[in-house]
mmCIF file of C-alpha atoms in Angstrom:
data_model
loop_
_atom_site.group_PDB
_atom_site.id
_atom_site.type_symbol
_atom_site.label_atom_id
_atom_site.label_comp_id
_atom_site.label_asym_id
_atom_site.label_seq_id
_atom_site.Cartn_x
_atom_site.Cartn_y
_atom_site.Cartn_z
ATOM 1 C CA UNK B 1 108.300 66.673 121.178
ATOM 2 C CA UNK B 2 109.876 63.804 123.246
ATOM 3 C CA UNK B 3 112.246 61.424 122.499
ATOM 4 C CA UNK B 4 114.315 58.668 123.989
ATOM 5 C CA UNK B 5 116.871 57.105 122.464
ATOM 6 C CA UNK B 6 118.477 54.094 124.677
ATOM 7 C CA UNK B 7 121.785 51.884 123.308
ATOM 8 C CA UNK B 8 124.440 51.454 125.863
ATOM 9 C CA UNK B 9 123.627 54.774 127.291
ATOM 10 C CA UNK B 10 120.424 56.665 127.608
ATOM 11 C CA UNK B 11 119.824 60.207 125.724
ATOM 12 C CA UNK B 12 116.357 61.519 126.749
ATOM 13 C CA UNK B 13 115.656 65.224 124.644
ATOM 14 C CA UNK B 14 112.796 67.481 124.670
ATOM 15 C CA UNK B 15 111.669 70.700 126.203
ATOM 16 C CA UNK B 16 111.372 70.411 129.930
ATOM 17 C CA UNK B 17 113.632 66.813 130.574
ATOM 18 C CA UNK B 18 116.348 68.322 132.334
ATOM 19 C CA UNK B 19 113.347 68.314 135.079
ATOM 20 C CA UNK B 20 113.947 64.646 135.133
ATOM 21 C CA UNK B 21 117.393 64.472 136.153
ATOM 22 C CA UNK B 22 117.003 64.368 139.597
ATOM 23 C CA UNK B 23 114.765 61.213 139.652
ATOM 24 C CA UNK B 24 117.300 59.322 136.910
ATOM 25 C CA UNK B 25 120.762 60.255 138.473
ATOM 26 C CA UNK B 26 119.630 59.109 141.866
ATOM 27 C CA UNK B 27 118.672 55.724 140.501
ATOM 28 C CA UNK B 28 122.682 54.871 140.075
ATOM 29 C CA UNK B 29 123.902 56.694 143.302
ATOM 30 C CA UNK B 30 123.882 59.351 145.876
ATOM 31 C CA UNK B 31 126.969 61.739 144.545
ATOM 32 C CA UNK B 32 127.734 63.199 141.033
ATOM 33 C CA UNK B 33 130.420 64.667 139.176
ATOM 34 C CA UNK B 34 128.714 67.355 136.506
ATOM 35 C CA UNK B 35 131.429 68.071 133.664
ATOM 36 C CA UNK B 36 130.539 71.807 132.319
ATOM 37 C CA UNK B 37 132.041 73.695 130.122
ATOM 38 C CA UNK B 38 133.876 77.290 130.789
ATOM 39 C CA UNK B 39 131.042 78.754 132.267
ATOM 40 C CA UNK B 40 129.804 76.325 134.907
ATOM 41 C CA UNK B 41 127.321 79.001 135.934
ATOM 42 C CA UNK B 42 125.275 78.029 132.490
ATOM 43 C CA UNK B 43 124.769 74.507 134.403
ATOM 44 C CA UNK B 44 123.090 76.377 137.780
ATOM 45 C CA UNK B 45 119.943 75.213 136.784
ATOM 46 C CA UNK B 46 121.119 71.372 136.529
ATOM 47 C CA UNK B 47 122.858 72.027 139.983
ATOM 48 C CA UNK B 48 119.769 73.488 141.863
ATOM 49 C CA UNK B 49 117.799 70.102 140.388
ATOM 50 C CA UNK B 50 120.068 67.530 141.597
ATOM 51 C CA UNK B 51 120.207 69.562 144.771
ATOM 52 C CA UNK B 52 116.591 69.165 145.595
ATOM 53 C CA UNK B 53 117.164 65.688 144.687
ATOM 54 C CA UNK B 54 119.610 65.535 147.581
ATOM 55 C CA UNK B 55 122.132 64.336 145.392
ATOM 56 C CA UNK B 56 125.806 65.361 146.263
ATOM 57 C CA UNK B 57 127.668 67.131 143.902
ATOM 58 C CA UNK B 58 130.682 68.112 142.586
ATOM 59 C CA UNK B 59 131.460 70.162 139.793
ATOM 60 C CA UNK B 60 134.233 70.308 137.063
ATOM 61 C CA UNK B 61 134.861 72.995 134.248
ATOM 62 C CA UNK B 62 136.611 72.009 131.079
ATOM 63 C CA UNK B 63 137.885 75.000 129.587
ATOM 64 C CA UNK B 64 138.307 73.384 125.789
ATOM 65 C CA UNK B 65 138.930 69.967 124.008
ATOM 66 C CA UNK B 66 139.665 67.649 127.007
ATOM 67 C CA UNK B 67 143.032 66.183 127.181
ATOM 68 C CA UNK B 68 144.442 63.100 128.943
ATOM 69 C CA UNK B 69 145.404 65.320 131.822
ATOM 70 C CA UNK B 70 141.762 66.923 131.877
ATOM 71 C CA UNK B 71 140.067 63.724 132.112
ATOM 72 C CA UNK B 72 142.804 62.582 134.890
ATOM 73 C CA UNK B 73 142.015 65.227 136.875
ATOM 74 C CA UNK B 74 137.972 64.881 136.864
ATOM 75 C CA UNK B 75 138.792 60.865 137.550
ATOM 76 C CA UNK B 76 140.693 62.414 140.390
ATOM 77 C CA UNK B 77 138.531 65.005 141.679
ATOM 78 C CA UNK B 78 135.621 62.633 141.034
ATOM 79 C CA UNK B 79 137.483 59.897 143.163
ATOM 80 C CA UNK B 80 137.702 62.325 145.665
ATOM 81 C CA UNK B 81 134.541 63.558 146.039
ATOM 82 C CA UNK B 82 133.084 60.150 146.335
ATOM 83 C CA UNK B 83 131.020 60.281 142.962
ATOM 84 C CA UNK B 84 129.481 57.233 141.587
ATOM 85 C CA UNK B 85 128.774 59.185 138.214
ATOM 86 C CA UNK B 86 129.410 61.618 135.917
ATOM 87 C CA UNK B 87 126.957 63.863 134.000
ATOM 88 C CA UNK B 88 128.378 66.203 131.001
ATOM 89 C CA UNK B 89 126.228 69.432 130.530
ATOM 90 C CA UNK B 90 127.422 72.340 127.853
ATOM 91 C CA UNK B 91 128.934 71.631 124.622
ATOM 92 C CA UNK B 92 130.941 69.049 123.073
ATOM 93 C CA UNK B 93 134.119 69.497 125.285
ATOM 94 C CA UNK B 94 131.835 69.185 128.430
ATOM 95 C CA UNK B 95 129.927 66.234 127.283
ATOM 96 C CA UNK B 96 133.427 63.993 125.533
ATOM 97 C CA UNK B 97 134.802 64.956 129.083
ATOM 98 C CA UNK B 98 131.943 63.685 131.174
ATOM 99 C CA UNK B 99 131.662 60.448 128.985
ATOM 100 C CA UNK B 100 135.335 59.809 129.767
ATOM 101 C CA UNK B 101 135.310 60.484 133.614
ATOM 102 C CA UNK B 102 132.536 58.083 133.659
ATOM 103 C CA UNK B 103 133.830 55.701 131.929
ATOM 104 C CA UNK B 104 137.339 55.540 134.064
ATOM 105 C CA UNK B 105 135.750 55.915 137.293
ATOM 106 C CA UNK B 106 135.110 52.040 137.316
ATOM 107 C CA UNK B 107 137.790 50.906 135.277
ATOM 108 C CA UNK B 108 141.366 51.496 136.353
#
């Protein structure tokens, strides 16, 4: 089963759609910040696909409920890496994280 649900943001679920993240990220740029949890190798496969997408990447563990200073600190290593977005993969943590990066990479 495949869905897509699309508000503001976009959440497309189903077996096999992490195949199409490649194709979707590089519609909105050419570098990526991907939020993980503690275990950033669960998110290898994710990595490998925007790599053959020739996306840039950086990556960013959040060890448990983000914080202020968490989120500061993927703004700043997103900022520095020259991402134009943010992807959270993993759990809850990951994903609140990743939403928040986003969001305060184009606002100040």
């Amino acid at each position: 089963m495949r869905f897509e649900f699309a508000t503001d943001s976009r959440i497309i679920f189903g077996a096999g759609t992490i195949n199409e993240v490649g194709s979707l990220a590089s519609q909105w740029g050419k570098r990526v910040l991907v939020a993980t949890g503690s275990h950033p190798e669960r998110a290898q496969r994710l990595l490998d696909i925007l790599d053959n997408a020739g996306m840039g990447r950086a990556l960013f563990s959040v060890p448990h409920e983000p914080t202020i200073a968490i989120v500061q600190e993927g703004v700043r290593l997103a900022r520095l890496a020259a991402c134009d977005m943010a992807i959270g993969f993993g759990g809850g943590s990951a994903i609140d994280a990743g939403k928040a990066i986003a969001a305060m990479l184009t606002n100040e």
